[in-house]
Coordinates of C-alpha atoms and ligand atoms in Angstrom, one line a residue:
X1 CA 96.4 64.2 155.1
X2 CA 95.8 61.7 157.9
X3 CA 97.0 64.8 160.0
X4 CA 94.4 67.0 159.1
X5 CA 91.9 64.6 159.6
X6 CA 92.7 63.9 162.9
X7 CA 93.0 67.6 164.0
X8 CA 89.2 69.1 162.2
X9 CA 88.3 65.9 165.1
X10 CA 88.9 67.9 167.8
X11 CA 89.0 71.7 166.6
X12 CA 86.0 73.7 167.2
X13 CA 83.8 74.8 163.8
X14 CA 84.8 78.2 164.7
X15 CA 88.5 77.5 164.3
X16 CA 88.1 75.4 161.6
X17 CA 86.2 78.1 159.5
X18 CA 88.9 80.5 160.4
X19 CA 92.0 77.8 159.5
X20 CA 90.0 77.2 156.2
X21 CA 90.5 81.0 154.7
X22 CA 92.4 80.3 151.6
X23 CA 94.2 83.7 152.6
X24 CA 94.6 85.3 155.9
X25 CA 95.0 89.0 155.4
X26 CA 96.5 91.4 157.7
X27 CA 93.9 93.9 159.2
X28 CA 94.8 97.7 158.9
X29 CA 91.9 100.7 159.2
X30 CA 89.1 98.4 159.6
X31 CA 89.7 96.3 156.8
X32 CA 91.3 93.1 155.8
X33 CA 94.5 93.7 153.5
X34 CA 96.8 92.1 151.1
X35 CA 100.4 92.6 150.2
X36 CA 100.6 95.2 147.3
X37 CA 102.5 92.6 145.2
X38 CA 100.9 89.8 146.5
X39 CA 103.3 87.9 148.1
X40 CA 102.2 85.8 151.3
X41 CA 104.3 83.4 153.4
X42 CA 103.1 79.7 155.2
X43 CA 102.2 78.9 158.6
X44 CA 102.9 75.3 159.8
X45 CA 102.1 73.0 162.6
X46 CA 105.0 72.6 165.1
X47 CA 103.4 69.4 166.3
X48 CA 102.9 67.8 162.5
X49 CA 105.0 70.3 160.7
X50 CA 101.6 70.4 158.2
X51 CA 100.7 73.9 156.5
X52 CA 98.0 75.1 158.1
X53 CA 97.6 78.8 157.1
X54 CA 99.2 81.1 154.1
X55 CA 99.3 84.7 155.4
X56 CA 99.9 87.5 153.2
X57 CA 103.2 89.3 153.6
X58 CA 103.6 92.8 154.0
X59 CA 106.3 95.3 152.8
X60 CA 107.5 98.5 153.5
X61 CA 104.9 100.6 151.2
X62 CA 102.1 98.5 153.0
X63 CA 103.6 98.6 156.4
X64 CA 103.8 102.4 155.9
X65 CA 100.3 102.6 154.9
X66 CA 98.8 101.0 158.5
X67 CA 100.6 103.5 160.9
X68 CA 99.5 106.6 158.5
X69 CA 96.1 104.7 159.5
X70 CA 96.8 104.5 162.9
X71 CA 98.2 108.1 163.1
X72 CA 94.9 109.3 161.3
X73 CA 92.7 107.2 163.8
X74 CA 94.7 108.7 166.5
X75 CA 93.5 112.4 165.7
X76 CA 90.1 111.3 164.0
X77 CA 88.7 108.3 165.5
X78 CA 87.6 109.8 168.5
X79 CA 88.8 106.6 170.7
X80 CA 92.3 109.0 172.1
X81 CA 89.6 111.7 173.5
X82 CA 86.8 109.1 174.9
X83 CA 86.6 109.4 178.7
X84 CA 88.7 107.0 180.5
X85 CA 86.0 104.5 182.2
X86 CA 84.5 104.4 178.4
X87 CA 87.9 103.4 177.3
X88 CA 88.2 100.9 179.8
X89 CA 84.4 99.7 179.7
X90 CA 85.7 98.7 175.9
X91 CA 88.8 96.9 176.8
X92 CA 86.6 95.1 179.7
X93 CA 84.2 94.0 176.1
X94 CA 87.2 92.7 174.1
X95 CA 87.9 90.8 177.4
X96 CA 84.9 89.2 177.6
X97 CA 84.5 88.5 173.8
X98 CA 87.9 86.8 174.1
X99 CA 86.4 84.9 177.5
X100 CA 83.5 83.8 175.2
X101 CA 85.7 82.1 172.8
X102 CA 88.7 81.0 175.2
X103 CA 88.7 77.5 173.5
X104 CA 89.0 79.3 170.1
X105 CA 91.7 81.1 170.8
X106 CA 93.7 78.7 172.8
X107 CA 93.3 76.0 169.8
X108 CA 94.5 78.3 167.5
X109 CA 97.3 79.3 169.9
X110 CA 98.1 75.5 170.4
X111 CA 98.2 74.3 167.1
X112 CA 100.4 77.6 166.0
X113 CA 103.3 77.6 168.3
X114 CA 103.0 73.9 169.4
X115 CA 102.1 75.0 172.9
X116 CA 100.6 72.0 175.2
X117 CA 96.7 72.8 174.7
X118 CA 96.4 73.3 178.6
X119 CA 98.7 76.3 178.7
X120 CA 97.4 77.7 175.7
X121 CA 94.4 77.9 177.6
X122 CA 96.4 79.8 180.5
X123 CA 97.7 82.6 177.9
X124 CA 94.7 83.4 177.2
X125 CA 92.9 83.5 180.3
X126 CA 96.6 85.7 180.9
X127 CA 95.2 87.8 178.0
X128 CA 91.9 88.2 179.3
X129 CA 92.9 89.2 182.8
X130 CA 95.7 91.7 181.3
X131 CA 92.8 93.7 179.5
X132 CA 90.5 93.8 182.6
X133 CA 94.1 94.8 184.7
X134 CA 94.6 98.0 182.5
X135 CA 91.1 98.8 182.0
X136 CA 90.4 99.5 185.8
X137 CA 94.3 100.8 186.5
X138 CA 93.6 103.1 183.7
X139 CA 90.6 104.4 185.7
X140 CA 92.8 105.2 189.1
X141 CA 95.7 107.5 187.1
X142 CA 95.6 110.5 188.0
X143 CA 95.1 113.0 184.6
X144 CA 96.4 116.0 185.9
X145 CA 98.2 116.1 188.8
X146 CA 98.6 119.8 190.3
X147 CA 102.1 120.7 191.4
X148 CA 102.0 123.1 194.4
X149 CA 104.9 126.2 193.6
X150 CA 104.9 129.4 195.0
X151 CA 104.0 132.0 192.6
X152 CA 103.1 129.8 189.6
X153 CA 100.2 127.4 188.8
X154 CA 101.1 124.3 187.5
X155 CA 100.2 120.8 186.8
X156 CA 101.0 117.8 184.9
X157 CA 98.3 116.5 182.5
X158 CA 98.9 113.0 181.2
X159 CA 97.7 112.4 177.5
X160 CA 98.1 109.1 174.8
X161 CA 101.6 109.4 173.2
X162 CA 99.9 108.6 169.5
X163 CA 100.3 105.5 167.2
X164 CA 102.6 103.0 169.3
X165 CA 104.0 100.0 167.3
X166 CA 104.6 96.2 168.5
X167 CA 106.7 93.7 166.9
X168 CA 106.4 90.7 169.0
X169 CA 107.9 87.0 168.8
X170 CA 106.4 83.3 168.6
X171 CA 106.6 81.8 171.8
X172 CA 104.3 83.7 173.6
X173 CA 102.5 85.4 170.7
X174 CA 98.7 86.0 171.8
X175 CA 100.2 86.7 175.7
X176 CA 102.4 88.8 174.7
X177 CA 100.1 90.7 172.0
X178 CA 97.8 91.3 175.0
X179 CA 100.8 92.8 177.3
X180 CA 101.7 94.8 174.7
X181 CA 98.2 96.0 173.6
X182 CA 96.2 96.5 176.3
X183 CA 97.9 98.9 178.2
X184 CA 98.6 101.2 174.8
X185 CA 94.5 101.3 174.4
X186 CA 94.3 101.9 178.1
X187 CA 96.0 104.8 177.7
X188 CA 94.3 106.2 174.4
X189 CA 96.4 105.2 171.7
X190 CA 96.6 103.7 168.9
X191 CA 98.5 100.4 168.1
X192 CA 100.3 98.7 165.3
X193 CA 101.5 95.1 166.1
X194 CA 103.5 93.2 163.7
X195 CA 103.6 89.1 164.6
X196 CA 105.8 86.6 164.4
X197 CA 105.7 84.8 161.1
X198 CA 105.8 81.6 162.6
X199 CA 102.5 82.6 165.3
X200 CA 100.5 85.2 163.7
X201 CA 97.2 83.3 164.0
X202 CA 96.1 84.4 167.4
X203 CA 96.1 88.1 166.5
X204 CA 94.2 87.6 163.3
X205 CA 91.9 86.2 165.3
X206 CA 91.6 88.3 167.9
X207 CA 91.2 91.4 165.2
X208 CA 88.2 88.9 163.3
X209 CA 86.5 88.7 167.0
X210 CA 87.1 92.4 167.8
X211 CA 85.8 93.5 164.4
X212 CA 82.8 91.2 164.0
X213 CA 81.5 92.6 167.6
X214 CA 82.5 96.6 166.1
X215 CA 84.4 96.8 169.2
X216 CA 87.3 99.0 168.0
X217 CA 87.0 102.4 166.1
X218 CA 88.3 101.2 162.7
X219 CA 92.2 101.9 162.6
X220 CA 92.5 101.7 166.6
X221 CA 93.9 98.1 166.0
X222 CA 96.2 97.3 163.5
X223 CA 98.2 93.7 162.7
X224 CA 100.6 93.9 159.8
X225 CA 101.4 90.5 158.8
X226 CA 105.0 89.7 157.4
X227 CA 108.5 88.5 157.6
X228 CA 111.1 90.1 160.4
X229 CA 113.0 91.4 157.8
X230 CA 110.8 93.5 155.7
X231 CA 107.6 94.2 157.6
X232 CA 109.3 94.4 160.9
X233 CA 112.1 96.5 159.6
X234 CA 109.3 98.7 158.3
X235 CA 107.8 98.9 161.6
X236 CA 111.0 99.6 163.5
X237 CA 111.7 102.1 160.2
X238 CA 108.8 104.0 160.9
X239 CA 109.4 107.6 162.0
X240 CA 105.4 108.3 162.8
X241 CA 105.7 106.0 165.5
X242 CA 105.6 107.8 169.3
X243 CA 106.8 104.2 170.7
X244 CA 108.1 101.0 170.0
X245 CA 108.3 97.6 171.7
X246 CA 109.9 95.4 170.6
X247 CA 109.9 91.3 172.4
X248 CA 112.7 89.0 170.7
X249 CA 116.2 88.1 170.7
X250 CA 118.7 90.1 171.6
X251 CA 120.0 90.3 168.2
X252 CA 117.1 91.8 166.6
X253 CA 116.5 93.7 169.4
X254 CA 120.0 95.8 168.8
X255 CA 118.5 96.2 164.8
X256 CA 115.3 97.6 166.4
X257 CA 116.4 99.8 168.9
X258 CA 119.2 101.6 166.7
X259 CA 116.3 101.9 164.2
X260 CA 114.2 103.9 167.0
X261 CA 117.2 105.8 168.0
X262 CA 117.7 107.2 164.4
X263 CA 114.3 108.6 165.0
X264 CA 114.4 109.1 168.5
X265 CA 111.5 107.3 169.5
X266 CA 111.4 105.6 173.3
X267 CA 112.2 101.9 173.0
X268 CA 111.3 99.3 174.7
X269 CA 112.8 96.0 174.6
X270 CA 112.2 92.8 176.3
X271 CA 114.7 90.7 175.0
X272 CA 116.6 86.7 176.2
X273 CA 117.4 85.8 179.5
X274 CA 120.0 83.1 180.8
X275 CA 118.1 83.0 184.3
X276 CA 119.9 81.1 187.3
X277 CA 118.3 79.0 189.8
X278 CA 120.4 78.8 192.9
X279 CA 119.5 75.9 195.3
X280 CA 120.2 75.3 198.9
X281 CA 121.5 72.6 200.6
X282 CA 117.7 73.3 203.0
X283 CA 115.8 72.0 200.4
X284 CA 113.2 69.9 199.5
X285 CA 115.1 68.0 196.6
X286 CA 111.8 66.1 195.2
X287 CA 110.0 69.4 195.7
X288 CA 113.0 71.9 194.3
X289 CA 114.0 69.9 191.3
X290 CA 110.0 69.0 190.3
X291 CA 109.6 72.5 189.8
X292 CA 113.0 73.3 187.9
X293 CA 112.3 70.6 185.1
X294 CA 108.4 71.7 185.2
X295 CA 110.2 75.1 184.3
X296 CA 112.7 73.9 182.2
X297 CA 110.3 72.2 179.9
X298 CA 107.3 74.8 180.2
X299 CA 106.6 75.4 176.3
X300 CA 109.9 73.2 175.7
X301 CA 112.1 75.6 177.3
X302 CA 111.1 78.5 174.9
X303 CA 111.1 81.1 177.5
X304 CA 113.4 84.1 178.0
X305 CA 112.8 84.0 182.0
X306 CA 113.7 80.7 182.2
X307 CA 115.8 79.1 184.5
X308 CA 118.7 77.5 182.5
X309 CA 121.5 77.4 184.6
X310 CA 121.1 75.4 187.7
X311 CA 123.4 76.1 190.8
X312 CA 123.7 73.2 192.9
X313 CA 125.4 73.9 196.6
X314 CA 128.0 71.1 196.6
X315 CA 126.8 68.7 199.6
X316 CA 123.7 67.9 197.6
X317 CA 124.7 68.3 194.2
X318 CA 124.7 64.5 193.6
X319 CA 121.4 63.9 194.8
X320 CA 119.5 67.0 193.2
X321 CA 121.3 65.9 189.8
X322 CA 119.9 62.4 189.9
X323 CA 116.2 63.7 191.0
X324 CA 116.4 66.1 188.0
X325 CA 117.5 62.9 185.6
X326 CA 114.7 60.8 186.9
X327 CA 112.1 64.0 186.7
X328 CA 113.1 65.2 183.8
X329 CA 112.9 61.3 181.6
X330 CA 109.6 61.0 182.7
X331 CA 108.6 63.6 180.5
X332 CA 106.1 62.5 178.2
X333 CA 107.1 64.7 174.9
X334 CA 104.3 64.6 172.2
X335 CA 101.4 66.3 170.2
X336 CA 100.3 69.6 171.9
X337 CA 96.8 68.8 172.1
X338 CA 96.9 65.2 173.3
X339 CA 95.7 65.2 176.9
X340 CA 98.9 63.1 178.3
X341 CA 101.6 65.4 176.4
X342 CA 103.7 67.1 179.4
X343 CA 106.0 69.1 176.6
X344 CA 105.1 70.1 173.0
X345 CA 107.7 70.6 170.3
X346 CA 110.0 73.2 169.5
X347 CA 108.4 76.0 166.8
X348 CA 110.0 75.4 163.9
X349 CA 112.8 73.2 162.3
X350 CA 115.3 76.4 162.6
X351 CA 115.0 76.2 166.1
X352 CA 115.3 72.9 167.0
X353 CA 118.5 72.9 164.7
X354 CA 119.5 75.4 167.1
X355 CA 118.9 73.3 170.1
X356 CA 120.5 70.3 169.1
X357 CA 123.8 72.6 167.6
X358 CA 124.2 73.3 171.5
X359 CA 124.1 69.9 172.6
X360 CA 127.1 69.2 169.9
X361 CA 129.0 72.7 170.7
X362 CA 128.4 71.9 174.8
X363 CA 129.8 68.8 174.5
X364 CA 133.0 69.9 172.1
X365 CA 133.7 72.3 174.6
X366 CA 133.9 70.0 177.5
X367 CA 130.3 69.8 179.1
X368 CA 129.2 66.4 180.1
X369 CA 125.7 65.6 178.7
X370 CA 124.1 63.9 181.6
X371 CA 121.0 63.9 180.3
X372 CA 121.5 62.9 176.5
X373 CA 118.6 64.9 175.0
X374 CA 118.5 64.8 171.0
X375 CA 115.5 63.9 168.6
X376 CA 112.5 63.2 170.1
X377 CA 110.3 60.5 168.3
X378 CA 106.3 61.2 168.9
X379 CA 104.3 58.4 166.2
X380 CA 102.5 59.5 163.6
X381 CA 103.3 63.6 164.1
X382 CA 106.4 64.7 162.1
X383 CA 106.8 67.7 164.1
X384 CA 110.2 69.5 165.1
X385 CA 109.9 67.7 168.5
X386 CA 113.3 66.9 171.1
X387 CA 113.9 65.6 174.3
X388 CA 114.9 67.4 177.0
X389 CA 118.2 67.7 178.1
X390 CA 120.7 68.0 181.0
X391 CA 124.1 69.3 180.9
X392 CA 126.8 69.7 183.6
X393 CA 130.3 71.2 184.1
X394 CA 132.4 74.5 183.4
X395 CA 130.2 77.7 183.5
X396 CA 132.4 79.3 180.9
X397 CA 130.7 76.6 178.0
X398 CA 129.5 78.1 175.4
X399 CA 126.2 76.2 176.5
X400 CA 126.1 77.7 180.5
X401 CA 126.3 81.5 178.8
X402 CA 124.2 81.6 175.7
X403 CA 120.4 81.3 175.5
X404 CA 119.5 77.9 173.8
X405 CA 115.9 78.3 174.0
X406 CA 115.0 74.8 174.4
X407 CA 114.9 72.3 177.1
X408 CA 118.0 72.0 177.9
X409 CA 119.3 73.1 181.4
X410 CA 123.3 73.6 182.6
X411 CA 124.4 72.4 185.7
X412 CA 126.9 73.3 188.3
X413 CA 127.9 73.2 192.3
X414 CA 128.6 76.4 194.3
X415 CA 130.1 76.2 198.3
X416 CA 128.3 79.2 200.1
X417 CA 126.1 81.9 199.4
X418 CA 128.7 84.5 197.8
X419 CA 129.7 82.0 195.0
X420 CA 125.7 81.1 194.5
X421 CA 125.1 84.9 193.8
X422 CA 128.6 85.4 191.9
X423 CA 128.0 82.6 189.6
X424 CA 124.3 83.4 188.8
X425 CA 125.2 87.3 188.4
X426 CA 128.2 86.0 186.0
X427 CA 126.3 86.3 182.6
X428 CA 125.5 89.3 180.2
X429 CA 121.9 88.7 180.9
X430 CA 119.5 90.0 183.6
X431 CA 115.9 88.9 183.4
X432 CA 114.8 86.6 186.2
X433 CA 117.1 84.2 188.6
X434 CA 115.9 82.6 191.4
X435 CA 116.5 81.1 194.7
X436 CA 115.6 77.5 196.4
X437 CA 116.0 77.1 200.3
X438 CA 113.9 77.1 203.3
X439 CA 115.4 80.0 204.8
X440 CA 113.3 82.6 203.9
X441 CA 116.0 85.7 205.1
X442 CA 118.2 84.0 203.0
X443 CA 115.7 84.4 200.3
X444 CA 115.4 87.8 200.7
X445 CA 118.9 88.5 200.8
X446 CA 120.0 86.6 197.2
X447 CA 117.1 87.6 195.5
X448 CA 117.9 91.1 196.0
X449 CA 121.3 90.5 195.3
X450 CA 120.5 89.3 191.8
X451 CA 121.6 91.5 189.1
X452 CA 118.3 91.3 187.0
X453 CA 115.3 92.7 186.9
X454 CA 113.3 90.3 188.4
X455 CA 114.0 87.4 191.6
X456 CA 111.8 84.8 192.5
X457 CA 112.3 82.6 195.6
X458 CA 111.1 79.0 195.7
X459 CA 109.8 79.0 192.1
X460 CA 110.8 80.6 188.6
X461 CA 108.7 82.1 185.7
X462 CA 106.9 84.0 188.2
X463 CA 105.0 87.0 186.3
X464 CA 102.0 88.3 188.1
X465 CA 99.7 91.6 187.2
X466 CA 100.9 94.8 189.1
X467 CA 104.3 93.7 189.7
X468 CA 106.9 95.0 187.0
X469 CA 108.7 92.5 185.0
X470 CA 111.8 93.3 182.6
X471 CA 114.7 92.6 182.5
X472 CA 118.4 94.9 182.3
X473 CA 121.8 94.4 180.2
X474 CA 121.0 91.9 177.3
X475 CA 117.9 91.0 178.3
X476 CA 116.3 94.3 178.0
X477 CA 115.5 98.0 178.5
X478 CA 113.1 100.7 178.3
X479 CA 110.9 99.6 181.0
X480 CA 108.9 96.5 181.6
X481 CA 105.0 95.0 181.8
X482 CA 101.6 94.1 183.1
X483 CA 102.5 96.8 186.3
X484 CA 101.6 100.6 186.7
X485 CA 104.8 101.6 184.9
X486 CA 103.7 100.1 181.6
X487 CA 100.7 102.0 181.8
X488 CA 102.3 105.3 182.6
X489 CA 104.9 104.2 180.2
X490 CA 101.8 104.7 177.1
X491 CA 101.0 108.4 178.5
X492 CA 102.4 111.7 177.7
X493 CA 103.0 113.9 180.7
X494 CA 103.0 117.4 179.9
X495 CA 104.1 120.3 182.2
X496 CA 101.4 123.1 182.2
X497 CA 102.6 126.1 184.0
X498 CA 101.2 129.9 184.4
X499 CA 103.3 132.6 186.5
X500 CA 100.7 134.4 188.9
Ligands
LIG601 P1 113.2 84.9 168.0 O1 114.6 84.7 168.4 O2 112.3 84.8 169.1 O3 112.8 84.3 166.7 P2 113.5 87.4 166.7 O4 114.1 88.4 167.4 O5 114.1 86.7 165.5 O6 113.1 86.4 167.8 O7 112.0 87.8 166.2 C1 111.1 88.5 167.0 C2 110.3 89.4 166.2 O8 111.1 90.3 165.4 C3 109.5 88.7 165.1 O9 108.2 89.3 164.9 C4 110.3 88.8 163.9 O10 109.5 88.8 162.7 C5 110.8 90.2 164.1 N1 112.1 90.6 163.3 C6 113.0 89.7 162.8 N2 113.9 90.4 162.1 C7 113.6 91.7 162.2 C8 114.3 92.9 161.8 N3 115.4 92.9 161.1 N4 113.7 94.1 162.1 C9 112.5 94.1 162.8 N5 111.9 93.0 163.3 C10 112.4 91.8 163.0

């Protein structure tokens, strides 16, 4: 009780008045929806572990119902045939609307997935800047391009593919609706996303903001509430959808995409990472290993591009280690939205379980724990909060090759440049790696020997508008985001040739 006291202190009346629905219903065709059979599931707190929203839960019948909706809106609602700048002159309104009420949404964000309130704030300014990046790219396409052959006529027009669907996970869940969404409406068609059922808050909200302002033809937007198993299934079932994404772990990932390719329908998956950071002996080792544990315990390590296996070259290894250790106690773990807190907690109870079942497994298979990690105590919050953790040794543990999803980075020396780029290429993964020295050739020569789809130099979790991001073997396929190829990926070229 004292919990909730404390938080209606500081959240806007806005928010409030949202959190205080008795029922938050998913939104399909315009209009707010139960479960036929009434069943609804409970959102908690990360940071207090307190209820703070019962969502209803959607199964297959219901599911079913939104993309006929969406397919229907598709062909009737006009918004797949409006011009292209009036397309984008909408997306540019839900932007601002979303601008208007930044605070909104990044409270709601912050006290759903237990993200520190400041980045909350960052994923959706991220959101707001992803709409107003597809709404002018969409603008530049070119429709129909006209292919010059002798004796024929021809072109290539580019159309909306037709209802797309989303399922999307918890750690990044209004960011990632927004990568997901904008550039499917760019294009022209028309979207069903099914949340996490940790983290569906933020896309409730966004549909209450987007339908109170009419900004949306009714069954443009769709958000079908429900648990992985049944309403994501049912998503991933569907055979009237013209795409899928799908963002989550690898596991799921394999269930979704098979689903698709039963129906042959173009996947996409951006799926878990075990990113390398290889560092120098050239560096700046207060700079360098500042910015790994800033990385490292970004949203308490809950990020696929992260950099969880840190390469050390041998002649400073000793040094970098002890700057991390010094760095990475300092970290002040607490509530989300109290100004000082430098990392949140995890998102649930199942996944800190899972963090701390890595400590025990690293450390049964020979991995030192320099860095002890474990519970975190923050007074007063019973949330599903650790500390972060450091652990060092052979690169075949169990905890150097699988994806914890915590903060909890693996250490290890390397001799020269080969090894560096053998050891960080040594995983099933391929997402983002990156490389630390002040040898910029150097740079450029690892980072483009990474085996992943992305490699940053002298930073990590680098994702900026216009330059593609995915990743390749078990951490993805199908194409990436937020760059011209996502958009293209959301239209529909067809050939149009005529013999002369
Ligand atoms: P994480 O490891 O991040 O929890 P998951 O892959 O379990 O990621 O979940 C990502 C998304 O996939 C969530 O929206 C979740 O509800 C959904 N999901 C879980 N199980 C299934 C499934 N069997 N089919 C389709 N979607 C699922």
């Amino acid at each position: 009780m004292s919990t909730t006291i404390q938080r209606q202190a500081s959240l806007s009346k806005d928010v409030q008045r949202f959190l205080d629905a008795p029922l938050h219903r998913a939104y399909v065709g315009g209009r707010w929806v139960e479960a036929a059979d009434g069943a609804t599931f409970e959102v908690r707190d990360p940071g207090s572990s307190d209820k703070i929203a019962t969502v209803t839960s959607l199964k297959e019948a219901d599911v079913n119902k939104a993309v006929d909706v969406a397919v229907e809106a598709f062909h009737r609602s006009g918004w797949s045939k409006m011009p292209v700048n009036e397309r984008a002159a909408v997306l540019h309104r839900i932007a601002d609307t979303v601008e208007a009420k930044l605070s909104q949404f990044a409270q709601i964000e912050s006290l759903d997935c237990g993200k520190i309130y400041a980045q909350a704030v960052a994923d959706v300014q991220n959101v707001i800047d992803t709409f107003r990046y597809f709404a002018d790219l969409a603008q530049t396409v070119n429709y129909r391009s006209v292919i010059a052959v002798k004796h024929h006529e021809a072109w290539v027009a580019r159309h909306p593919w037709g209802a797309c669907g989303f399922i999307i996970p918890w750690n990044f869940p209004f960011l990632l609706a927004g990568w997901g969404l904008a550039p499917a409406l760019a294009a022209g068609n028309t979207c069903v996303l099914k949340p996490a059922e940790d983290t569906p808050l933020s896309a409730l909200y966004l549909c209450h903001v987007i339908h109170e302002q009419g900004l949306l033809p009714a069954g443009v937007l769709n958000v079908v509430t429900g648990l992985g198993e049944t309403a994501g299934a049912a998503v991933s079932r569907n055979p009237k959808f013209k795409r899928m994404s799908f963002t989550g772990s690898p596991e799921i990932g394999r269930l979704v995409a098979e689903a698709c390719g039963r129906n042959l329908i173009p996947v996409k998956c951006e799926l878990g990472g075990k990113g390398a950071a290889v560092v120098f002996n050239d560096v700046d080792i207060a700079e360098a290993s500042k910015k790994l544990v800033q990385a490292i315990t970004f949203h308490a390590g809950q990020v696929c591009c992260d950099a969880t296996r840190w390469l050390i070259q041998k002649d400073i290894y000793g040094e970098f280690v002890d700057a991390c250790v010094s760095q990475m106690s300092a970290v002040q773990v607490g509530y989300p939205m109290d100004e000082e807190t430098q990392m949140g907690p995890l998102v649930s109870e199942k996944q800190r379980s899972r963090v701390l079942s890595y400590l025990k497994k690293g450390v049964a298979g020979g991995a030192d724990l320099v860095l002890e990690g474990g519970v975190a105590e923050v007074p007063g919050r019973n949330g599903y909060y650790v500390k972060p953790a450091l652990m060092a040794g052979s690169l075949d543990n169990v905890a150097a090759r699988e994806e914890i999803f915590g903060p909890v980075a693996y250490l290890a020396p390397f001799t020269n440049e080969d090894e560096g780029i053998r050891l960080a290429n040594d995983t099933d993964y391929g997402l983002g790696n990156s490389v630390w020295s002040s040898d910029l050739a150097r740079c450029s020569r690892v980072a483009e020997a990474f085996e992943s789809g992305n490699g940053w130099i002298n930073a990590h979790n680098v994702v900026v508008h216009g330059v593609p991001y995915g990743g390749i073997g078990k951490s993805g396929m199908g194409g990436g985001v937020v760059s011209p190829e996502t958009l293209n990926d959301y239209l529909r070229p067809i050939s149009v040739v005529r013999p002369l």
